Tab-separated table of C-alpha atoms in Angstrom:
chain	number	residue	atom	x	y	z
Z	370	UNK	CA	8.240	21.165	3.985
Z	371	UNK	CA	8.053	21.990	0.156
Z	372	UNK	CA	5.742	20.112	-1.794
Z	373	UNK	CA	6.740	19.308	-5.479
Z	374	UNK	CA	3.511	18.333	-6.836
Z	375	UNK	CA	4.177	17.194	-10.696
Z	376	UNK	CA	2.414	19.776	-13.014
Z	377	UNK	CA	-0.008	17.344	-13.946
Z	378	UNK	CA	-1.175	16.090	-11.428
Z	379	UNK	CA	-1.868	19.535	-10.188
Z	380	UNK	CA	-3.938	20.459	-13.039
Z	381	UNK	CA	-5.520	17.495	-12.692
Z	382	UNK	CA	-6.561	17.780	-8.782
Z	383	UNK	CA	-7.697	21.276	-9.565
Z	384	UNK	CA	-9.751	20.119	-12.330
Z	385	UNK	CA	-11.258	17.643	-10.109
Z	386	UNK	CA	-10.787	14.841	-12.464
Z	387	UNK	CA	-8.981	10.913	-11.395
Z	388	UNK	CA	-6.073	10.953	-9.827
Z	389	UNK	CA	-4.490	8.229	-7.960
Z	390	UNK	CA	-1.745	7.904	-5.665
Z	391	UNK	CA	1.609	5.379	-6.185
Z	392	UNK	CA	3.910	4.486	-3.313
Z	393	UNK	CA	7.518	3.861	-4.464
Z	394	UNK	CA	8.545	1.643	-1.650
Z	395	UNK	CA	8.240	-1.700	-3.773
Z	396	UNK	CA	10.028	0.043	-7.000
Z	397	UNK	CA	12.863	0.293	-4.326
Z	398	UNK	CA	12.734	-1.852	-2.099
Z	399	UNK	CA	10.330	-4.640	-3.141
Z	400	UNK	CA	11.202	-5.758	-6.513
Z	401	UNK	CA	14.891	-6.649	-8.398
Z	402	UNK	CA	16.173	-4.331	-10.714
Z	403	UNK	CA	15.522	-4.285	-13.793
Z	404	UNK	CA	11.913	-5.698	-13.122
Z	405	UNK	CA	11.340	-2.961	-10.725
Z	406	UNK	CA	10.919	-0.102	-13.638
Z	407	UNK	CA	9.160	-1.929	-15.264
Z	408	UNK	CA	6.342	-2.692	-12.858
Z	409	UNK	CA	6.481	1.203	-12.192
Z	410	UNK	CA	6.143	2.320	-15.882
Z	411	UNK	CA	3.196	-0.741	-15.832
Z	412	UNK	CA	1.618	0.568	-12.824
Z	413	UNK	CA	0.707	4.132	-13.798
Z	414	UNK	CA	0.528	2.914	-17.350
Z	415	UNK	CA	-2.430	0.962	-16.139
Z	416	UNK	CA	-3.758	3.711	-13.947
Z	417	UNK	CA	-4.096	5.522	-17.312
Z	418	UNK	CA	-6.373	2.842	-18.982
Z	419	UNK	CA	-8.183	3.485	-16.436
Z	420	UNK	CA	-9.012	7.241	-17.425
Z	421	UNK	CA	-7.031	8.575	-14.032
Z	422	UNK	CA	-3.153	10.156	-13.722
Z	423	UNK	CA	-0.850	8.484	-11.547
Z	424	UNK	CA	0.864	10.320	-8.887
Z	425	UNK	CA	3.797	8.193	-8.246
Z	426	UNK	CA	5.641	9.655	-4.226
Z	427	UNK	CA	8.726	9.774	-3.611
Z	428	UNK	CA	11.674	12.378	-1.775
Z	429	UNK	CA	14.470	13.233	-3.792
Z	430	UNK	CA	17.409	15.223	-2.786
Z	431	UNK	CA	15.289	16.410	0.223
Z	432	UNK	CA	12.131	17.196	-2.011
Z	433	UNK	CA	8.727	15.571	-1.240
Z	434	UNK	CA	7.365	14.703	-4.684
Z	435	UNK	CA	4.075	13.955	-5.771
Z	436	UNK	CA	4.167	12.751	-9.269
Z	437	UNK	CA	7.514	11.437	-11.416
Z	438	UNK	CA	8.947	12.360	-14.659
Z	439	UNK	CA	10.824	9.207	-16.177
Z	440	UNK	CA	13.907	10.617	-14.696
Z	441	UNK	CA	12.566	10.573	-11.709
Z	442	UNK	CA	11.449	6.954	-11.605
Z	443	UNK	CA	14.447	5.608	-13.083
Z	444	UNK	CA	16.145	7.183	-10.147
Z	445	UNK	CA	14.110	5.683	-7.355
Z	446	UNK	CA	14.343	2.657	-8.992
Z	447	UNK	CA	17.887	1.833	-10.232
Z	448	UNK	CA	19.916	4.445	-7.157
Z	449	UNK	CA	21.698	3.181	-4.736
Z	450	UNK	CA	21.221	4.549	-1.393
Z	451	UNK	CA	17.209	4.919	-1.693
Z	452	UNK	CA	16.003	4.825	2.257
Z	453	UNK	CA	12.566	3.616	3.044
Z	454	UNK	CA	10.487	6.109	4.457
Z	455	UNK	CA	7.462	6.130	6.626
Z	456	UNK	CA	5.625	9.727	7.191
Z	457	UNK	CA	7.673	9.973	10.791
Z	458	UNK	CA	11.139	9.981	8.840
Z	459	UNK	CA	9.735	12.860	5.937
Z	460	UNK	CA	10.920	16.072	7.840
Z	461	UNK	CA	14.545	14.112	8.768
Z	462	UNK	CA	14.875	13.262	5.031
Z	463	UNK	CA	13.986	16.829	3.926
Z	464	UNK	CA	16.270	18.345	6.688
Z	465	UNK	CA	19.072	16.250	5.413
Z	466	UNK	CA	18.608	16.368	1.839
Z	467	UNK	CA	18.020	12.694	1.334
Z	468	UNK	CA	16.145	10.750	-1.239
Z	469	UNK	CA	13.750	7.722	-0.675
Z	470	UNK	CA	10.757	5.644	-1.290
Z	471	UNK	CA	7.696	6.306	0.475
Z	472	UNK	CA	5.962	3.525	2.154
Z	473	UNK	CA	2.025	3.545	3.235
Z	474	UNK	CA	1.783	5.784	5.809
Z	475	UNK	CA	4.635	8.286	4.012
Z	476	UNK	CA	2.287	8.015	0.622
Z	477	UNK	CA	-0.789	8.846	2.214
Z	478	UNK	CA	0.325	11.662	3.926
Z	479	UNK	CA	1.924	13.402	1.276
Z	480	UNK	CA	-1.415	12.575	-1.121
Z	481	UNK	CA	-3.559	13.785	0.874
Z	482	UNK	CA	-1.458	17.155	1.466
Z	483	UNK	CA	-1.807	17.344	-2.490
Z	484	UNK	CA	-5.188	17.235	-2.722
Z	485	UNK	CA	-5.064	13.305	-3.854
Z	486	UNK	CA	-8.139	11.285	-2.154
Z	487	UNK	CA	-7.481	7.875	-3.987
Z	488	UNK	CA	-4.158	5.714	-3.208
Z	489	UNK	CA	-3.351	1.913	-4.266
Z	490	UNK	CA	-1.080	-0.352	-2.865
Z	491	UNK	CA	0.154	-4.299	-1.812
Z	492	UNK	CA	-0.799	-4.610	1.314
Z	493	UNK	CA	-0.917	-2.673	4.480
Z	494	UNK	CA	1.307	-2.811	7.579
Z	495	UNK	CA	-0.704	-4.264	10.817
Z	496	UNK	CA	-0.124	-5.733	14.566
Z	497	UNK	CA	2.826	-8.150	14.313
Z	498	UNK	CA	2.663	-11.923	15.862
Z	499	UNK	CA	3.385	-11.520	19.571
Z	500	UNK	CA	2.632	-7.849	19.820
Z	501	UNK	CA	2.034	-8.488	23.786
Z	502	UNK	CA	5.930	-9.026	23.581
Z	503	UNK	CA	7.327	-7.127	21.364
Z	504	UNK	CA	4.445	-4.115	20.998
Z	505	UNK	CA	5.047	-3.875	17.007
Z	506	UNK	CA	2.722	-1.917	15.252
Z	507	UNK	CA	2.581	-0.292	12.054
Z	508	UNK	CA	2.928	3.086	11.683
Z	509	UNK	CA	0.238	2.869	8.774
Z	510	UNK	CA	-2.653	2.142	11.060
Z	511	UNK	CA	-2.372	5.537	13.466
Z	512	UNK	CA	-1.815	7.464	10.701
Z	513	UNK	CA	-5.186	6.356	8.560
Z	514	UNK	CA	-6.926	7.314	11.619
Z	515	UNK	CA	-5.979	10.948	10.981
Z	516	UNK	CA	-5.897	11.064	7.236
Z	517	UNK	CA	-8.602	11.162	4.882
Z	518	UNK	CA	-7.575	8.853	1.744
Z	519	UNK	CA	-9.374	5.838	0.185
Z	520	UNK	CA	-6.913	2.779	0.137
Z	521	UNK	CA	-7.031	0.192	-2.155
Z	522	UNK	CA	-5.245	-2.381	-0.911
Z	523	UNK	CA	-5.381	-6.492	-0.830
Z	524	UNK	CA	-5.543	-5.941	2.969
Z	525	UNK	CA	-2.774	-6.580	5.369
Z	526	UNK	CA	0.147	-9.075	4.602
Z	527	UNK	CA	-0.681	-12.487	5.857
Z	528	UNK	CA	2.534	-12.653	8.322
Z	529	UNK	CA	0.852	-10.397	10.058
Z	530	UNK	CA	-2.050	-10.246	13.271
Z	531	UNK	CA	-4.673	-9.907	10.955
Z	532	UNK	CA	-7.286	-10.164	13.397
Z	533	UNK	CA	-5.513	-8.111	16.041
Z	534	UNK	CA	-5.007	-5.254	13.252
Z	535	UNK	CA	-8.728	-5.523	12.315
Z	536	UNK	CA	-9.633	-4.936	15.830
Z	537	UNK	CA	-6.833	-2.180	16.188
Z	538	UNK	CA	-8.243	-0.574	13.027
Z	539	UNK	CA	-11.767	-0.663	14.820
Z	540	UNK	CA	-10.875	1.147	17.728
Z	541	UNK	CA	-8.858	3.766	15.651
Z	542	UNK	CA	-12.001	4.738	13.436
Z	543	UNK	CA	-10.793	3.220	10.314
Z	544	UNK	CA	-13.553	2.038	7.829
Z	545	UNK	CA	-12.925	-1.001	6.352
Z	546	UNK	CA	-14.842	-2.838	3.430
Z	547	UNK	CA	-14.195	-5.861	1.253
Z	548	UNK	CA	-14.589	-5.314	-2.302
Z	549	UNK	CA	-16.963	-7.581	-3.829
Z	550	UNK	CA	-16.528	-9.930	-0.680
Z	551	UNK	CA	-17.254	-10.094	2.835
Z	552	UNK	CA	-13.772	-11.952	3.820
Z	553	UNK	CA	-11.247	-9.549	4.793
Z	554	UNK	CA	-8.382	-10.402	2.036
Z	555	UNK	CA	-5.002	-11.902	3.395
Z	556	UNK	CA	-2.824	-9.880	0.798
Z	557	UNK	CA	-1.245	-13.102	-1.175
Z	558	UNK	CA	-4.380	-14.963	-0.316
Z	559	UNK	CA	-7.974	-13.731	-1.630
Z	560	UNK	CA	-9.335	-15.007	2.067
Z	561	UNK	CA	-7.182	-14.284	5.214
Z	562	UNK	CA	-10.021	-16.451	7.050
Z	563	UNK	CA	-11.677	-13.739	9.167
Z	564	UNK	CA	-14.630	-11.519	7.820
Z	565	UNK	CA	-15.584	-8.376	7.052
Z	566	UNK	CA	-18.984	-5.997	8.083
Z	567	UNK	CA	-19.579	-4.078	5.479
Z	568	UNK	CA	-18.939	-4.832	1.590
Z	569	UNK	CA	-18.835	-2.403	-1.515
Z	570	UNK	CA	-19.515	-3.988	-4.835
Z	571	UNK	CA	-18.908	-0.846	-7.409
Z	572	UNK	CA	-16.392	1.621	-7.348
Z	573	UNK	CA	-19.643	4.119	-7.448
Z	574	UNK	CA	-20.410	2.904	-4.043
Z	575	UNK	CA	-16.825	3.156	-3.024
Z	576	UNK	CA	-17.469	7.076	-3.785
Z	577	UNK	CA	-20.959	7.384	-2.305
Z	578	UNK	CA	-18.797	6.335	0.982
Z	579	UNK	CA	-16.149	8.703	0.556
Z	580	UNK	CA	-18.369	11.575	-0.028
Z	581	UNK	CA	-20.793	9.906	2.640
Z	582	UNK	CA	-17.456	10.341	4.633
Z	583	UNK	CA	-16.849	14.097	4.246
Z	584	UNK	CA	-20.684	15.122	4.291
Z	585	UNK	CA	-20.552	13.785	8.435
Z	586	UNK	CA	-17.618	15.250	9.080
Z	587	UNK	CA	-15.933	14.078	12.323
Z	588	UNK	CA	-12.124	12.681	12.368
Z	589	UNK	CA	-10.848	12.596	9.087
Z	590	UNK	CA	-9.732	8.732	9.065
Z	591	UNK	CA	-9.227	6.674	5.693
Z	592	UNK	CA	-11.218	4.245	3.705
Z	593	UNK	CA	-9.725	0.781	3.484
Z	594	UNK	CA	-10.939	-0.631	0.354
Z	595	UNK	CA	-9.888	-4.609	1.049
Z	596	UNK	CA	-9.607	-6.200	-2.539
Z	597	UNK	CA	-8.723	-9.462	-2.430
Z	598	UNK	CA	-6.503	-10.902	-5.633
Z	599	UNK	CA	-8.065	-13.421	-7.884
Z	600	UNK	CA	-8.703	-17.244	-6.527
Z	601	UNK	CA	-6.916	-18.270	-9.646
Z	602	UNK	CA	-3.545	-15.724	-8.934
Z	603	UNK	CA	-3.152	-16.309	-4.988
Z	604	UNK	CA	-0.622	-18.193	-3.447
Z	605	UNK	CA	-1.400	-21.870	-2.433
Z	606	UNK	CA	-2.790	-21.453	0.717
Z	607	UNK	CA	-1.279	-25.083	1.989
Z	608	UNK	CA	2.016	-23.674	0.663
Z	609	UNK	CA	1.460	-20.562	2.470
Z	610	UNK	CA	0.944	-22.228	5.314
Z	611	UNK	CA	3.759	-24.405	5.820
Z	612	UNK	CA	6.429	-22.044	4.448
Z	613	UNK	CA	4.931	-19.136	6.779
Z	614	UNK	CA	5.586	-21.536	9.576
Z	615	UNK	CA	8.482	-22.384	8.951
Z	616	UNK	CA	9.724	-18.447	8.488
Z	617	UNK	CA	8.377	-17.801	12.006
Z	618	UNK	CA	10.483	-20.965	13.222
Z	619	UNK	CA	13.620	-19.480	11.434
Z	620	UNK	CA	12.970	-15.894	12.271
Z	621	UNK	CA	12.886	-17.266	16.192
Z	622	UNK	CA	16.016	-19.493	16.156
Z	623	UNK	CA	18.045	-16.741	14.036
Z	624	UNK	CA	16.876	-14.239	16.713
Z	625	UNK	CA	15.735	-11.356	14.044
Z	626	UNK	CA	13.610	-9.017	15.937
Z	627	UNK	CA	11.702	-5.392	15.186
Z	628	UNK	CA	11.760	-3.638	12.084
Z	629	UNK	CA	13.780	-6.490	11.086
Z	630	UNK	CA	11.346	-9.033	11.551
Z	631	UNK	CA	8.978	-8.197	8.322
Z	632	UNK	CA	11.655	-8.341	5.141
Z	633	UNK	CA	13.194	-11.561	6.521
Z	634	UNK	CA	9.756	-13.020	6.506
Z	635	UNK	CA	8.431	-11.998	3.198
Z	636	UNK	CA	12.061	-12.912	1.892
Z	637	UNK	CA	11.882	-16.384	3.184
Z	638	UNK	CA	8.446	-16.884	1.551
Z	639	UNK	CA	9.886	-15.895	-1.820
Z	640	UNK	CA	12.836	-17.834	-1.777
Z	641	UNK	CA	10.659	-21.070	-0.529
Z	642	UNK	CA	7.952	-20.617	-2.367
Z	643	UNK	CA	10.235	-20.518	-5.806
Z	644	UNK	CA	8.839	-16.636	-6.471
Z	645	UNK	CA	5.218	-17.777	-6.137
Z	646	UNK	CA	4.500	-15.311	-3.075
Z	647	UNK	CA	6.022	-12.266	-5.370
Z	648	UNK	CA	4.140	-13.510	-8.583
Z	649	UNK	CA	0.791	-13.222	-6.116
Z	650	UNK	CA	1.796	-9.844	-4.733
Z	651	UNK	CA	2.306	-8.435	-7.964
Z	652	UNK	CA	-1.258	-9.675	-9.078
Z	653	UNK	CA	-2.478	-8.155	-5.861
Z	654	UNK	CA	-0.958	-4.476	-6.886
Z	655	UNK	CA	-2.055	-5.042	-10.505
Z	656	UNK	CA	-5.657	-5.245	-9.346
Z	657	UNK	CA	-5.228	-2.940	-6.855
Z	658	UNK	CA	-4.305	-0.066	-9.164
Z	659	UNK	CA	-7.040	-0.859	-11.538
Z	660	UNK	CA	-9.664	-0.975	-9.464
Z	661	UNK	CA	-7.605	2.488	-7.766
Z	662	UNK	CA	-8.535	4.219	-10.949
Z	663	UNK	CA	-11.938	2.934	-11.163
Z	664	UNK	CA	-12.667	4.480	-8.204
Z	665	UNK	CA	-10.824	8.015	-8.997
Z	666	UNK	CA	-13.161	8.341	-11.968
Z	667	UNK	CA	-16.665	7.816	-9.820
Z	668	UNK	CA	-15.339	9.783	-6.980
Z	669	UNK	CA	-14.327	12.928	-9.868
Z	670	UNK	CA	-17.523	12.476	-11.634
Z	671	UNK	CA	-18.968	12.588	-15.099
């Protein structure tokens, strides 16, 4: 598989200065055109306040890329036929000379095969409701346990297991830490109502982990760096609550199942929650990314 890593972002990573991973599933895939550009050219805009280089990821025309020209990221985000991709579908998309947007576990692959230790996102993927039924599981979990990136993330999406996909990420050797709280962050809610052991308060100690990481060697899992969004920019949690419920009820009578079951939940709670679950998940990536490129700069150094 050939690697297009941007020129700089490979300066950068060989200078050992802040870099910081993008995926390009929600430019594609999670946002309406022409918002979606926008929040792209705001994302690594913001990772650039924050003294780091953005490494947007996606595959184009069969081409793993780490790091987007304008061209580029008009492409993943106003194309049609952009496929979402997850790290298993990378060597069918480069065999077949397809583009598409990377999602967690495609991202932090490819980073991490470019020399790029920090990545922000959302949320991750996790154990789905019912998994003794259905045995869904995200593809993002078994691959942190074998990849060593830091992820920023607001932790898992709230339609999700969350405590099952703590205790999955337990057994698989993931780290896990709340930023500034010990509540393990429900992605559009700042407190998915189960806790966290360990909590970093600075991205400095978020680095003194990551180097604490590669100084005891072992398996080279991931970081997960659980940030919860702001009290004041999460959605209601009675709102979330009731219209969560009544996705699951809908989801169950309309008989969606699988890899469908996650995009007709999270577009129920937009459509019932009048856009308040997308205004929260966009608050969730915004801090996300910032705090991404706060800890980029302690882990590269003075």
């Amino acid at each position: 598989m050939v690697l297009m890593v941007s020129e700089e972002v490979r300066e950068t990573v060989d200078a050992h200065r802040p870099v910081v991973a993008l995926e390009s599933t929600i430019i594609a895939h999670g946002l309406p055109r022409p918002r979606n550009l926008a929040v792209a050219r705001e994302l690594e805009e913001t990772v650039r306040r924050e003294g780091a280089v953005p490494a947007t990821i996606a595959v184009l025309d069969g081409r793993p890329h780490v790091g987007l020209d304008p061209a580029q990221l008009e492409r993943i985000a106003y194309e049609d036929g952009i496929r979402k991709l997850g790290h298993r579908d990378l060597p069918l998309a480069v065999a077949a000379g397809d583009s598409g947007a990377t999602t967690v576990s495609a991202t932090a692959l490819l980073a991490a095969r470019a020399g790029v230790r920090v990545f922000a996102t959302g949320g991750l993927g996790g154990v789905h409701r019912q998994w003794t039924v259905t045995q869904d599981e995200s593809a993002d979990l078994g691959l942190l346990a074998r990849t060593r990136v830091t992820v920023v993330c607001a932790g898992v999406k709230s339609i999700l297991d969350v405590a099952a996909t703590l205790q999955r990420l337990e057994t698989l050797g993931v780290a896990v830490a709340g930023y500034g709280t010990d509540r393990f962050p429900g992605f559009y809610l700042s407190d998915s109502g189960h806790p966290v052991d360990w909590t970093l308060d600075t991205p400095e100690q978020v680095a003194e982990v990551m180097r604490a990481q590669d100084a005891l060697g072992g398996a080279r899992s991931a970081l997960v760096v659980a940030n919860p969004v702001p009290e004041a920019e999460q959605l209601d949690p009675d709102l979330h609550a009731r219209v969560l419920a009544d996705a699951l009820r809908a989801c169950e009578r309309e008989g969606v199942t699988g890899q469908a079951v996650t995009p007709f939940l999270l577009a129920h709670l937009v459509r019932h929650t009048d856009g308040a679950s997308l205004s929260a998940n966009l608050a969730a990536v915004r801090g996300n990314v910032r705090l991404a490129g706060r800890v980029a700069a302690a882990w590269a150094g003075p």
